[in-house]
């Protein structure tokens, strides 16, 4: 920014900011636009808005005439990039007002002096700002990302004998304007020509320009053609030259099909073309209030929980973003959408959507469409529902937690990990009148085999949403009962040993309790199946946390943290090592008379049970496992010698 000379501006006088255009372009390239490729989108957007303005000027085409007599033509041969339209065109006054003033848009209703002011500019001044894609008046600057000079040749469509106007803008901020005879451009409209810089070849070579045109303009309502100079295109800035169609067909949801099946297949084929996978199903999206149409493609495979997919969003046919996450709620990560909307508001960069009430309402409405699809599949297509739940049960669980209708509809069908294997809650509740649920995965793994042998029905509640959903089962199946699994519930189903066996093992149990006291672990003798399991370690995560807190309170006794932890301290529940009298190894262990060997065997049984629980081992437990193994090995070697 350059300040004017103070000699010509006395103190207190108003001054005008001077703009460093090159610095502004650098700012746009690094902070507003994600890539230089947007220059072509901005040129297409201006051309589309100009065509929209011209359609407002001229009466409808007569019956039998082409649906759209005006269009957009692209030309790129490696030396130049040219975009030509048959739009409303520019007058000399428009050129000075809009092309030479950074940030001013010809599409803002607030700039009209009155509702009756005539339309003007590359687009038009109108109270219906929503007719246009662009609204910010900085799009043409994006051309400086790939070229040092922009050449605009335009002729207004408002008067039959309007002259042509030439504007040349340069990256240093200077520009020239010339008024030319009407013959310089025989038909109304605008042609923008860029001479690319050497370092911009990646974005301006013919194949790339064609690809960008297809990417941004495949759903535009106006015909767009491309010519690379080898296909007989005009290439001289005049209308009517042939070229390759960029958007030969309307959006697939706007076409008519002979049968519903043909429509479904066509939508699925389009989804595969856009996203690269064959959808499990396609969901048509139609919100007339905001002029939104499109499809949601159900992913055929599981996606990581919480990963939000990018959706392809067009505004008035122009591609806005391929990674628009905000169009759907977070729980809808099982679909990818491609939509075209009339009333969604883009941000200044036109690469994402502005978060406002309209977008929030659209998001809620699209969520309802997804819920309706799930409900329809549950009611009429069990095969589709089964394939969907197999891939996306986690997404449905996240939805069911907050949606009572989905909960009632799908909870009985959702798969859970149980002591009967992976099964649905509906089937599991028929077998087990009381459904027990663990609070963590490790607790389920500790007890699964023993609980199954004891006839207990236990569900793994350690996965996201599972415990909460299992507890809501009685809302759907009133005859079912659900309870948390705690150590007392499990040990109550283990058979006690007879009195004589208990007395014979009393000395060993005393030594085992003394050896494991450091882990706050009690030891008991029971009988349970399978007999191959020598011991069961019953311990909950909450109990371990409480014991850790108590230990920290003892270590910090007298300090501030010790007082805080002491205030929080509760009676710490002890873990339980339950030895299985049916196991031959345990029967041999409880008969050991040598105290040191008895302690070592108890430590080894504890270490083996801790490893089978698959929870993280504490350093002291890892040390105990190593020590007990070496002690037993040494004892065996001494006995052998």
Coordinates of C-alpha atoms in Angstrom, one line a residue:
X1 CA 0.0 0.0 0.0
X2 CA 1.4 3.4 -1.0
X3 CA 0.4 6.6 0.8
X4 CA -0.1 9.7 -1.3
X5 CA 2.2 12.7 -1.1
X6 CA 1.3 14.8 2.0
X7 CA 2.0 18.0 0.2
X8 CA -1.1 17.5 -2.0
X9 CA -3.1 16.2 1.0
X10 CA -3.3 18.7 3.8
X11 CA -3.7 17.4 7.4
X12 CA -7.3 16.1 8.0
X13 CA -8.1 15.6 4.3
X14 CA -9.5 12.3 3.2
X15 CA -7.1 9.9 1.5
X16 CA -7.6 6.9 -0.7
X17 CA -5.9 3.6 -0.3
X18 CA -3.4 2.7 -3.0
X19 CA -3.5 -1.0 -3.9
X20 CA -0.4 -3.1 -4.7
X21 CA -2.1 -5.5 -7.2
X22 CA 0.7 -8.0 -7.3
X23 CA 0.7 -8.2 -3.5
X24 CA -3.1 -8.7 -3.6
X25 CA -2.9 -11.4 -6.2
X26 CA -0.2 -13.2 -4.0
X27 CA -2.6 -12.9 -1.1
X28 CA -5.4 -14.5 -3.1
X29 CA -3.2 -17.3 -4.3
X30 CA -2.0 -18.2 -0.8
X31 CA -5.0 -17.5 1.4
X32 CA -8.2 -17.3 -0.6
X33 CA -7.9 -19.8 -3.4
X34 CA -6.7 -23.3 -2.9
X35 CA -5.1 -23.6 -6.3
X36 CA -4.4 -21.5 -9.5
X37 CA -6.9 -23.8 -11.3
X38 CA -9.8 -21.7 -10.0
X39 CA -9.1 -19.1 -12.7
X40 CA -11.1 -21.1 -15.2
X41 CA -13.9 -21.6 -12.8
X42 CA -14.1 -17.8 -12.3
X43 CA -14.1 -17.2 -16.0
X44 CA -16.9 -19.8 -16.5
X45 CA -18.8 -18.2 -13.7
X46 CA -18.7 -14.8 -15.2
X47 CA -19.8 -16.2 -18.6
X48 CA -22.7 -18.1 -17.0
X49 CA -23.8 -15.0 -15.1
X50 CA -23.6 -12.9 -18.3
X51 CA -25.8 -15.5 -20.1
X52 CA -28.3 -15.4 -17.3
X53 CA -28.5 -11.6 -17.6
X54 CA -29.0 -11.8 -21.3
X55 CA -31.8 -14.3 -21.0
X56 CA -33.5 -11.7 -18.8
X57 CA -33.2 -9.2 -21.6
X58 CA -34.6 -11.3 -24.5
X59 CA -37.9 -13.0 -24.9
X60 CA -38.2 -16.8 -24.7
X61 CA -37.1 -18.7 -27.9
X62 CA -39.9 -19.4 -30.3
X63 CA -41.4 -22.9 -30.5
X64 CA -39.1 -25.2 -32.4
X65 CA -35.9 -23.1 -31.8
X66 CA -33.0 -24.6 -29.9
X67 CA -33.5 -24.7 -26.1
X68 CA -30.5 -22.4 -25.6
X69 CA -29.3 -20.3 -28.5
X70 CA -26.5 -18.9 -26.5
X71 CA -23.4 -20.7 -25.1
X72 CA -19.8 -20.6 -23.9
X73 CA -16.8 -21.6 -25.9
X74 CA -13.3 -22.4 -24.6
X75 CA -10.2 -22.3 -26.7
X76 CA -6.7 -23.3 -25.5
X77 CA -3.7 -24.2 -27.7
X78 CA -0.8 -23.9 -25.3
X79 CA -0.2 -20.2 -26.2
X80 CA -3.5 -18.6 -25.2
X81 CA -6.5 -19.5 -23.2
X82 CA -9.8 -17.9 -24.4
X83 CA -13.3 -18.0 -22.9
X84 CA -16.1 -16.6 -25.0
X85 CA -19.7 -16.2 -24.1
X86 CA -22.9 -14.8 -25.8
X87 CA -24.0 -13.0 -22.7
X88 CA -25.2 -9.5 -22.0
X89 CA -21.8 -7.9 -22.7
X90 CA -20.2 -4.7 -21.3
X91 CA -20.5 -1.0 -22.2
X92 CA -17.5 1.4 -21.8
X93 CA -19.1 2.6 -18.6
X94 CA -19.4 -0.9 -17.3
X95 CA -15.7 -1.6 -18.0
X96 CA -14.6 1.5 -16.1
X97 CA -17.0 0.7 -13.2
X98 CA -16.4 -3.0 -12.8
X99 CA -13.2 -4.2 -14.4
X100 CA -11.1 -1.3 -13.1
X101 CA -12.4 -1.4 -9.5
X102 CA -11.3 -4.2 -7.3
X103 CA -14.0 -5.8 -5.2
X104 CA -16.9 -4.3 -7.0
X105 CA -19.4 -6.8 -8.5
X106 CA -21.9 -6.2 -11.2
X107 CA -24.2 -8.7 -9.5
X108 CA -24.9 -6.9 -6.2
X109 CA -28.4 -5.5 -5.7
X110 CA -27.2 -2.9 -3.2
X111 CA -25.4 -1.0 -6.0
X112 CA -28.5 -0.3 -8.0
X113 CA -29.7 3.3 -7.5
X114 CA -33.3 2.2 -7.9
X115 CA -35.4 -0.9 -8.6
X116 CA -36.0 0.3 -12.2
X117 CA -32.3 0.9 -13.0
X118 CA -31.4 -1.0 -16.2
X119 CA -29.3 -4.1 -16.0
X120 CA -25.6 -3.5 -16.7
X121 CA -22.2 -5.1 -16.3
X122 CA -20.8 -8.5 -17.2
X123 CA -23.8 -9.9 -15.3
X124 CA -26.4 -7.4 -14.2
X125 CA -27.6 -5.2 -11.3
X126 CA -30.7 -6.9 -9.9
X127 CA -32.6 -7.3 -6.7
X128 CA -32.5 -11.1 -7.3
X129 CA -28.9 -11.5 -6.4
X130 CA -29.5 -15.3 -6.2
X131 CA -29.8 -15.5 -10.0
X132 CA -26.0 -15.4 -10.2
X133 CA -23.2 -17.6 -9.0
X134 CA -20.6 -14.9 -8.4
X135 CA -21.3 -12.1 -5.8
X136 CA -17.9 -10.8 -4.6
X137 CA -16.4 -9.0 -7.5
X138 CA -12.8 -10.4 -7.2
X139 CA -13.0 -13.4 -9.5
X140 CA -11.3 -11.8 -12.5
X141 CA -8.2 -11.2 -10.3
X142 CA -7.7 -15.0 -10.2
X143 CA -6.6 -14.8 -13.9
X144 CA -3.4 -13.1 -12.6
X145 CA -2.5 -16.4 -11.0
X146 CA -1.6 -17.8 -14.4
X147 CA -1.1 -14.7 -16.6
X148 CA 0.4 -11.2 -16.4
X149 CA -2.2 -9.7 -18.7
X150 CA -5.9 -10.1 -19.2
X151 CA -7.5 -9.0 -22.5
X152 CA -11.3 -8.5 -22.5
X153 CA -13.2 -7.8 -25.7
X154 CA -16.9 -7.1 -25.1
X155 CA -20.0 -5.8 -26.9
X156 CA -23.2 -5.0 -25.1
X157 CA -26.5 -6.7 -26.1
X158 CA -28.6 -3.8 -24.9
X159 CA -28.5 -1.7 -28.0
X160 CA -28.3 -3.0 -31.6
X161 CA -25.5 -0.7 -32.7
X162 CA -23.4 -0.8 -29.5
X163 CA -19.6 -0.5 -30.1
X164 CA -17.1 -3.1 -29.0
X165 CA -15.0 -2.2 -26.0
X166 CA -11.5 -3.5 -25.3
X167 CA -9.9 -3.7 -21.9
X168 CA -6.3 -4.8 -21.1
X169 CA -5.4 -5.2 -17.5
X170 CA -1.9 -5.9 -16.3
X171 CA -0.4 -7.4 -13.2
X172 CA 1.3 -4.2 -12.2
X173 CA -2.1 -2.5 -11.7
X174 CA -2.3 -0.6 -15.0
X175 CA -5.0 -0.9 -17.6
X176 CA -6.1 0.5 -20.9
X177 CA -9.6 0.9 -22.5
X178 CA -10.4 1.4 -26.1
X179 CA -13.7 1.7 -27.9
X180 CA -13.7 -0.2 -31.2
X181 CA -16.1 -0.5 -34.1
X182 CA -18.9 -3.0 -33.7
X183 CA -17.3 -5.1 -36.4
X184 CA -14.5 -5.9 -34.0
X185 CA -17.0 -8.3 -32.4
X186 CA -19.9 -9.1 -34.7
X187 CA -22.1 -10.5 -32.0
X188 CA -22.9 -9.3 -28.4
X189 CA -21.0 -11.0 -25.6
X190 CA -17.6 -11.1 -24.0
X191 CA -14.3 -12.8 -24.9
X192 CA -11.5 -13.0 -22.3
X193 CA -8.0 -14.0 -23.5
X194 CA -5.1 -14.9 -21.4
X195 CA -1.5 -15.3 -22.4
X196 CA -0.2 -17.7 -19.8
X197 CA 3.1 -17.2 -18.0
X198 CA 5.8 -19.8 -18.5
X199 CA 5.4 -21.1 -14.9
X200 CA 1.6 -21.6 -15.4
X201 CA 1.8 -24.3 -18.0
X202 CA 0.5 -26.9 -15.6
X203 CA -2.9 -25.1 -15.5
X204 CA -3.1 -23.7 -19.1
X205 CA -2.1 -26.5 -21.4
X206 CA -5.1 -27.7 -23.6
X207 CA -5.6 -31.1 -21.9
X208 CA -5.7 -29.4 -18.5
X209 CA -8.1 -26.7 -19.6
X210 CA -10.4 -29.3 -21.0
X211 CA -10.3 -31.3 -17.8
X212 CA -10.9 -28.3 -15.7
X213 CA -13.8 -27.3 -17.8
X214 CA -15.4 -30.7 -17.4
X215 CA -14.7 -30.7 -13.7
X216 CA -16.2 -27.3 -13.0
X217 CA -18.9 -27.1 -15.7
X218 CA -20.2 -30.6 -16.3
X219 CA -23.6 -29.7 -14.8
X220 CA -24.0 -26.1 -16.2
X221 CA -27.3 -25.4 -17.9
X222 CA -25.8 -23.5 -20.8
X223 CA -23.9 -25.4 -23.5
X224 CA -20.1 -25.3 -23.2
X225 CA -17.7 -26.4 -25.9
X226 CA -13.9 -26.8 -25.9
X227 CA -11.5 -26.5 -28.9
X228 CA -7.7 -27.1 -28.7
X229 CA -7.0 -25.7 -32.1
X230 CA -7.0 -29.1 -33.8
X231 CA -10.6 -30.0 -34.0
X232 CA -11.9 -27.3 -36.3
X233 CA -12.8 -24.8 -33.6
X234 CA -13.1 -21.1 -34.5
X235 CA -10.2 -20.1 -32.3
X236 CA -10.5 -16.4 -33.5
X237 CA -12.8 -15.0 -30.9
X238 CA -15.9 -15.3 -33.1
X239 CA -19.0 -17.3 -32.2
X240 CA -20.2 -20.4 -33.8
X241 CA -17.0 -22.4 -34.1
X242 CA -17.4 -26.2 -33.5
X243 CA -15.8 -27.9 -30.5
X244 CA -16.1 -30.8 -28.2
X245 CA -19.1 -30.6 -25.8
X246 CA -18.1 -30.2 -22.2
X247 CA -21.6 -30.8 -20.8
X248 CA -23.4 -32.7 -23.5
X249 CA -26.1 -34.0 -21.2
X250 CA -28.0 -32.6 -18.3
X251 CA -27.6 -33.9 -14.8
X252 CA -28.7 -37.5 -14.5
X253 CA -31.5 -36.7 -12.1
X254 CA -32.9 -34.2 -14.6
X255 CA -33.3 -36.7 -17.4
X256 CA -36.3 -38.9 -18.1
X257 CA -36.0 -42.7 -18.1
X258 CA -38.3 -45.5 -19.5
X259 CA -38.5 -47.4 -16.2
X260 CA -37.6 -46.8 -12.5
X261 CA -35.0 -49.6 -12.8
X262 CA -33.3 -47.7 -15.7
X263 CA -33.3 -44.6 -13.6
X264 CA -31.7 -46.4 -10.7
X265 CA -29.0 -47.9 -12.9
X266 CA -28.2 -44.6 -14.5
X267 CA -27.9 -42.9 -11.1
X268 CA -25.7 -45.7 -9.8
X269 CA -23.5 -45.4 -12.9
X270 CA -23.1 -41.7 -12.4
X271 CA -22.2 -42.2 -8.8
X272 CA -19.5 -44.7 -9.9
X273 CA -18.2 -42.2 -12.5
X274 CA -18.0 -39.4 -9.9
X275 CA -16.7 -41.3 -6.8
X276 CA -15.0 -44.3 -8.3
X277 CA -17.1 -47.0 -6.5
X278 CA -20.3 -48.9 -7.2
X279 CA -22.9 -47.7 -4.7
X280 CA -24.6 -50.1 -2.5
X281 CA -27.7 -48.0 -3.3
X282 CA -28.4 -44.5 -4.4
X283 CA -30.8 -42.1 -2.6
X284 CA -32.4 -39.3 -4.6
X285 CA -32.3 -35.9 -2.9
X286 CA -34.8 -33.2 -3.8
X287 CA -35.4 -30.1 -1.8
X288 CA -37.6 -27.8 -3.9
X289 CA -37.5 -25.0 -1.3
X290 CA -33.8 -24.3 -2.0
X291 CA -33.7 -25.8 -5.6
X292 CA -31.5 -28.7 -4.5
X293 CA -31.4 -31.9 -6.5
X294 CA -28.8 -34.8 -6.4
X295 CA -28.0 -38.2 -5.1
X296 CA -26.4 -39.8 -2.1
X297 CA -24.3 -42.9 -2.9
X298 CA -24.2 -45.5 -0.1
X299 CA -20.7 -46.7 0.4
X300 CA -20.4 -50.5 -0.2
X301 CA -17.7 -50.9 2.5
X302 CA -17.1 -49.9 6.1
X303 CA -15.4 -46.5 6.7
X304 CA -13.6 -45.5 9.9
X305 CA -16.0 -44.1 12.5
X306 CA -16.1 -40.4 12.6
X307 CA -14.3 -39.9 9.2
X308 CA -16.3 -37.3 7.4
X309 CA -16.6 -37.8 3.6
X310 CA -16.2 -34.9 1.2
X311 CA -19.3 -34.3 -0.9
X312 CA -19.5 -32.8 -4.4
X313 CA -21.5 -29.6 -4.3
X314 CA -22.6 -27.6 -7.3
X315 CA -24.3 -24.2 -7.1
X316 CA -26.4 -23.4 -10.1
X317 CA -24.5 -26.1 -12.1
X318 CA -21.0 -24.8 -11.3
X319 CA -18.8 -27.0 -9.1
X320 CA -18.3 -25.4 -5.8
X321 CA -16.4 -28.1 -3.9
X322 CA -15.5 -31.8 -4.0
X323 CA -14.8 -31.9 -0.3
X324 CA -17.9 -30.1 1.2
X325 CA -18.3 -31.9 4.6
X326 CA -20.8 -29.4 6.0
X327 CA -23.7 -30.5 3.7
X328 CA -24.5 -33.5 5.9
X329 CA -24.4 -34.2 9.6
X330 CA -21.4 -36.1 11.1
X331 CA -23.3 -39.4 11.6
X332 CA -23.9 -39.7 7.8
X333 CA -20.4 -40.9 7.0
X334 CA -21.8 -43.9 5.1
X335 CA -22.8 -41.9 2.1
X336 CA -21.1 -39.5 -0.4
X337 CA -23.3 -36.9 -2.1
X338 CA -23.3 -35.0 -5.3
X339 CA -25.9 -32.2 -5.3
X340 CA -26.7 -29.1 -7.3
X341 CA -28.4 -26.2 -5.5
X342 CA -29.8 -22.8 -6.3
X343 CA -30.0 -21.1 -3.0
X344 CA -26.9 -22.2 -1.1
X345 CA -24.5 -19.4 -0.4
X346 CA -20.8 -19.8 -1.3
X347 CA -17.9 -18.2 0.6
X348 CA -15.8 -15.5 -1.1
X349 CA -13.4 -18.1 -2.5
X350 CA -16.4 -20.1 -3.9
X351 CA -14.7 -23.3 -2.6
X352 CA -17.0 -24.0 0.3
X353 CA -20.4 -23.1 1.7
X354 CA -21.2 -20.3 4.0
X355 CA -22.5 -21.5 7.3
X356 CA -25.9 -19.9 7.8
X357 CA -29.5 -20.8 8.6
X358 CA -30.2 -22.0 5.0
X359 CA -27.3 -24.4 5.1
X360 CA -28.4 -25.7 8.6
X361 CA -31.9 -26.3 7.3
X362 CA -30.6 -28.1 4.2
X363 CA -28.4 -30.3 6.4
X364 CA -31.4 -31.2 8.6
X365 CA -33.6 -31.9 5.5
X366 CA -31.0 -34.2 3.9
X367 CA -30.6 -36.0 7.2
X368 CA -34.4 -36.7 7.1
X369 CA -34.0 -38.1 3.6
X370 CA -31.3 -40.6 4.8
X371 CA -33.5 -41.6 7.7
X372 CA -36.4 -42.2 5.4
X373 CA -34.2 -44.4 3.2
X374 CA -33.2 -46.5 6.2
X375 CA -36.8 -46.9 7.2
X376 CA -37.8 -47.9 3.7
X377 CA -35.1 -50.5 3.5
X378 CA -36.1 -51.9 6.9
X379 CA -39.7 -52.1 5.9
X380 CA -39.5 -53.5 2.3
X381 CA -36.0 -54.7 1.4
X382 CA -34.4 -56.9 4.1
X383 CA -31.6 -58.0 1.8
X384 CA -30.5 -54.5 1.2
X385 CA -30.9 -53.7 4.9
X386 CA -28.7 -56.7 5.8
X387 CA -25.9 -55.7 3.4
X388 CA -26.1 -52.1 4.6
X389 CA -25.9 -53.0 8.3
X390 CA -23.1 -55.4 7.6
X391 CA -21.0 -52.5 6.3
X392 CA -22.3 -49.6 8.3
X393 CA -23.7 -50.8 11.6
X394 CA -21.5 -48.4 13.5
X395 CA -23.0 -45.4 11.6
X396 CA -26.5 -46.7 12.3
X397 CA -25.7 -47.2 16.0
X398 CA -24.5 -43.6 16.3
X399 CA -27.8 -42.5 14.7
X400 CA -29.9 -44.8 16.9
X401 CA -28.4 -43.3 20.0
X402 CA -30.1 -39.9 19.3
X403 CA -33.0 -41.0 17.1
X404 CA -35.8 -42.9 18.8
X405 CA -37.5 -43.8 15.5
X406 CA -34.3 -45.4 14.1
X407 CA -33.8 -47.0 17.5
X408 CA -37.2 -48.7 17.4
X409 CA -36.8 -49.7 13.8
X410 CA -33.3 -51.1 13.7
X411 CA -32.0 -51.9 17.2
X412 CA -33.3 -55.5 17.0
X413 CA -31.4 -55.9 13.7
X414 CA -28.0 -54.5 14.8
X415 CA -25.1 -56.9 15.3
X416 CA -23.3 -57.1 18.7
X417 CA -20.4 -59.1 20.0
X418 CA -21.9 -61.6 22.6
X419 CA -21.0 -64.8 24.3
X420 CA -23.0 -66.5 21.5
X421 CA -20.8 -64.9 18.9
X422 CA -21.8 -61.9 16.6
X423 CA -25.5 -61.8 16.6
X424 CA -28.5 -59.4 16.7
X425 CA -30.0 -58.3 19.9
X426 CA -33.3 -59.6 18.9
X427 CA -32.0 -63.1 18.5
X428 CA -29.8 -62.9 21.6
X429 CA -32.7 -61.7 23.8
X430 CA -34.8 -64.7 22.7
X431 CA -32.1 -67.0 24.1
X432 CA -31.2 -65.0 27.2
X433 CA -34.0 -63.5 29.2
X434 CA -31.5 -61.4 31.2
X435 CA -28.9 -59.7 29.0
X436 CA -25.7 -58.8 30.8
X437 CA -23.5 -56.1 29.4
X438 CA -19.9 -55.3 30.2
X439 CA -18.5 -51.7 30.4
X440 CA -15.3 -52.4 28.5
X441 CA -13.9 -54.8 25.8
X442 CA -11.3 -56.2 28.2
X443 CA -13.9 -57.1 30.8
X444 CA -15.8 -59.0 28.1
X445 CA -12.7 -60.8 27.1
X446 CA -12.0 -61.7 30.7
X447 CA -15.3 -63.4 31.3
X448 CA -16.6 -64.5 27.9
X449 CA -15.5 -68.1 27.9
X450 CA -16.5 -68.7 31.6
X451 CA -19.8 -66.8 31.3
X452 CA -20.7 -68.8 28.1
X453 CA -20.0 -72.1 29.9
X454 CA -22.1 -71.0 32.8
X455 CA -25.0 -70.2 30.6
X456 CA -24.9 -66.4 31.1
X457 CA -25.8 -64.1 28.2
X458 CA -23.2 -61.3 28.0
X459 CA -22.9 -58.5 25.4
X460 CA -19.6 -56.7 24.9
X461 CA -20.5 -53.1 25.8
X462 CA -17.0 -51.7 25.3
X463 CA -17.4 -50.5 21.8
X464 CA -18.7 -47.1 20.9
X465 CA -22.5 -46.7 21.5
X466 CA -23.0 -50.5 22.3
X467 CA -23.5 -50.3 26.1
X468 CA -26.0 -47.4 25.8
X469 CA -27.9 -49.2 23.1
X470 CA -28.1 -52.5 24.9
X471 CA -29.6 -50.7 27.9
X472 CA -32.4 -49.4 25.7
X473 CA -33.4 -52.8 24.6
X474 CA -36.4 -53.0 27.0
X475 CA -37.9 -50.0 25.2
X476 CA -38.2 -52.2 22.2
X477 CA -38.6 -55.6 23.9
X478 CA -40.3 -55.0 27.2
X479 CA -40.0 -58.7 28.2
X480 CA -36.1 -58.4 28.1
X481 CA -34.1 -57.5 31.1
X482 CA -30.7 -55.7 30.9
X483 CA -28.1 -55.4 33.7
X484 CA -24.5 -54.4 33.9
X485 CA -22.2 -57.4 34.6
X486 CA -20.2 -57.0 37.8
X487 CA -17.8 -59.4 39.5
X488 CA -20.4 -60.5 42.1
X489 CA -22.9 -61.5 39.3
X490 CA -20.2 -63.6 37.7
X491 CA -18.9 -65.3 40.8
X492 CA -22.4 -66.0 42.0
X493 CA -22.7 -68.3 39.0
X494 CA -19.5 -70.2 39.8
X495 CA -19.9 -73.4 41.8
X496 CA -18.3 -73.5 45.3
X497 CA -16.1 -76.4 46.2
X498 CA -17.0 -78.8 48.9
X499 CA -15.9 -78.1 52.5
X500 CA -13.2 -80.8 52.6
X501 CA -11.5 -79.4 49.5
X502 CA -11.7 -75.9 50.8
X503 CA -10.0 -76.9 54.1
X504 CA -7.3 -78.9 52.2
X505 CA -6.5 -75.8 50.1
X506 CA -6.7 -73.3 53.0
X507 CA -2.9 -73.1 53.6
X508 CA -2.2 -72.6 49.9
X509 CA -4.9 -69.9 49.6
X510 CA -3.3 -68.0 52.5
X511 CA 0.1 -68.0 50.9
X512 CA -1.4 -67.0 47.5
X513 CA -3.3 -64.0 49.1
X514 CA -0.1 -62.9 50.8
X515 CA 1.9 -63.1 47.5
X516 CA -0.8 -61.1 45.6
X517 CA -1.6 -58.6 48.2
X518 CA 0.7 -56.1 46.4
X519 CA -1.9 -56.1 43.6
X520 CA -4.9 -55.7 45.9
X521 CA -6.0 -59.1 44.8
X522 CA -8.0 -61.7 46.7
X523 CA -7.9 -65.4 45.9
X524 CA -10.8 -67.9 45.9
X525 CA -11.3 -71.5 44.9
X526 CA -14.3 -72.5 42.7
X527 CA -15.3 -74.9 40.0
X528 CA -16.3 -73.7 36.6
X529 CA -16.1 -74.6 32.9
X530 CA -14.2 -74.9 30.7
X531 CA -11.9 -77.1 32.8
X532 CA -9.0 -76.1 30.7
X533 CA -9.0 -72.6 32.2
X534 CA -6.9 -72.7 35.4
X535 CA -7.8 -69.3 36.7
X536 CA -10.1 -66.3 36.1
X537 CA -9.0 -62.7 37.0
X538 CA -12.1 -60.7 37.8
X539 CA -11.3 -57.0 37.8
X540 CA -13.0 -53.9 36.5
X541 CA -11.4 -50.8 35.0
X542 CA -13.2 -48.6 37.7
X543 CA -11.8 -50.8 40.4
X544 CA -8.3 -50.4 39.1
X545 CA -8.7 -46.7 38.8
X546 CA -9.9 -46.5 42.4
X547 CA -6.9 -48.5 43.6
X548 CA -4.5 -46.3 41.7
X549 CA -6.1 -43.2 43.2
X550 CA -5.8 -44.7 46.7
X551 CA -2.2 -45.5 46.1
X552 CA -1.4 -42.0 44.9
X553 CA -3.2 -40.6 47.9
X554 CA -1.0 -42.6 50.2
X555 CA 2.1 -41.6 48.4
X556 CA 1.1 -37.9 48.5
X557 CA -0.1 -38.0 52.1
X558 CA 0.2 -34.6 53.7
X559 CA 0.4 -32.6 50.5
X560 CA -2.3 -30.6 48.6
X561 CA -2.8 -33.4 46.0
X562 CA -2.9 -36.0 48.8
X563 CA -5.7 -34.1 50.5
X564 CA -7.6 -33.8 47.2
X565 CA -7.2 -37.5 46.3
X566 CA -8.0 -38.5 49.9
X567 CA -11.3 -36.6 49.6
X568 CA -12.1 -38.4 46.4
X569 CA -11.0 -41.8 47.8
X570 CA -13.6 -44.5 48.3
X571 CA -13.2 -48.0 49.6
X572 CA -11.1 -49.6 46.8
X573 CA -12.7 -52.8 45.5
X574 CA -10.2 -55.7 45.3
X575 CA -9.5 -57.8 42.2
X576 CA -10.3 -61.5 42.5
X577 CA -8.2 -64.4 41.2
X578 CA -10.6 -67.4 41.0
X579 CA -8.8 -70.7 40.8
X580 CA -10.6 -73.5 39.0
X581 CA -10.6 -76.7 41.0
X582 CA -11.6 -78.7 37.9
X583 CA -8.2 -77.8 36.3
X584 CA -5.4 -80.5 36.9
X585 CA -2.7 -77.8 37.3
X586 CA -4.7 -76.0 40.0
X587 CA -5.3 -79.3 41.9
X588 CA -1.6 -79.9 41.9
X589 CA -0.8 -76.3 42.9
X590 CA -3.0 -76.3 46.0
X591 CA -1.3 -79.4 47.3
X592 CA 2.2 -77.8 47.3
X593 CA 3.7 -77.8 50.7
X594 CA 6.8 -75.8 50.0
X595 CA 6.0 -72.1 50.9
X596 CA 8.2 -70.4 48.3
X597 CA 7.1 -72.7 45.5
X598 CA 3.4 -72.1 46.5
X599 CA 4.0 -68.3 46.3
X600 CA 5.7 -68.7 42.9
X601 CA 2.9 -70.9 41.5
X602 CA 0.2 -68.3 42.7
X603 CA 2.2 -65.5 41.0
X604 CA 2.4 -67.5 37.8
X605 CA -1.4 -68.3 37.8
X606 CA -2.1 -64.6 38.4
X607 CA 0.2 -63.5 35.5
X608 CA -1.3 -66.1 33.1
X609 CA -4.9 -64.9 34.0
X610 CA -3.8 -61.2 33.6
X611 CA -2.4 -61.9 30.1
X612 CA -5.6 -63.8 29.1
X613 CA -7.6 -60.7 30.1
X614 CA -5.8 -58.8 27.3
X615 CA -5.7 -55.6 29.3
X616 CA -2.5 -53.5 29.4
X617 CA -0.1 -55.0 32.0
X618 CA 1.4 -52.8 34.7
X619 CA 5.2 -52.8 35.0
X620 CA 4.9 -54.7 38.3
X621 CA 2.8 -57.4 36.7
X622 CA 5.2 -57.8 33.8
X623 CA 8.1 -58.1 36.3
X624 CA 6.1 -60.7 38.2
X625 CA 5.4 -62.8 35.1
X626 CA 9.1 -62.9 34.2
X627 CA 10.2 -63.6 37.8
X628 CA 7.7 -66.4 38.3
X629 CA 8.6 -68.1 35.0
X630 CA 12.3 -68.1 35.8
X631 CA 11.7 -69.3 39.4
X632 CA 9.5 -72.2 38.1
X633 CA 12.2 -73.0 35.5
X634 CA 14.9 -73.0 38.1
X635 CA 12.8 -75.3 40.4
X636 CA 12.2 -77.7 37.6
X637 CA 15.9 -77.9 36.8
X638 CA 16.8 -78.4 40.4
X639 CA 14.3 -81.2 40.7
X640 CA 15.6 -82.9 37.6
X641 CA 19.2 -82.7 38.7

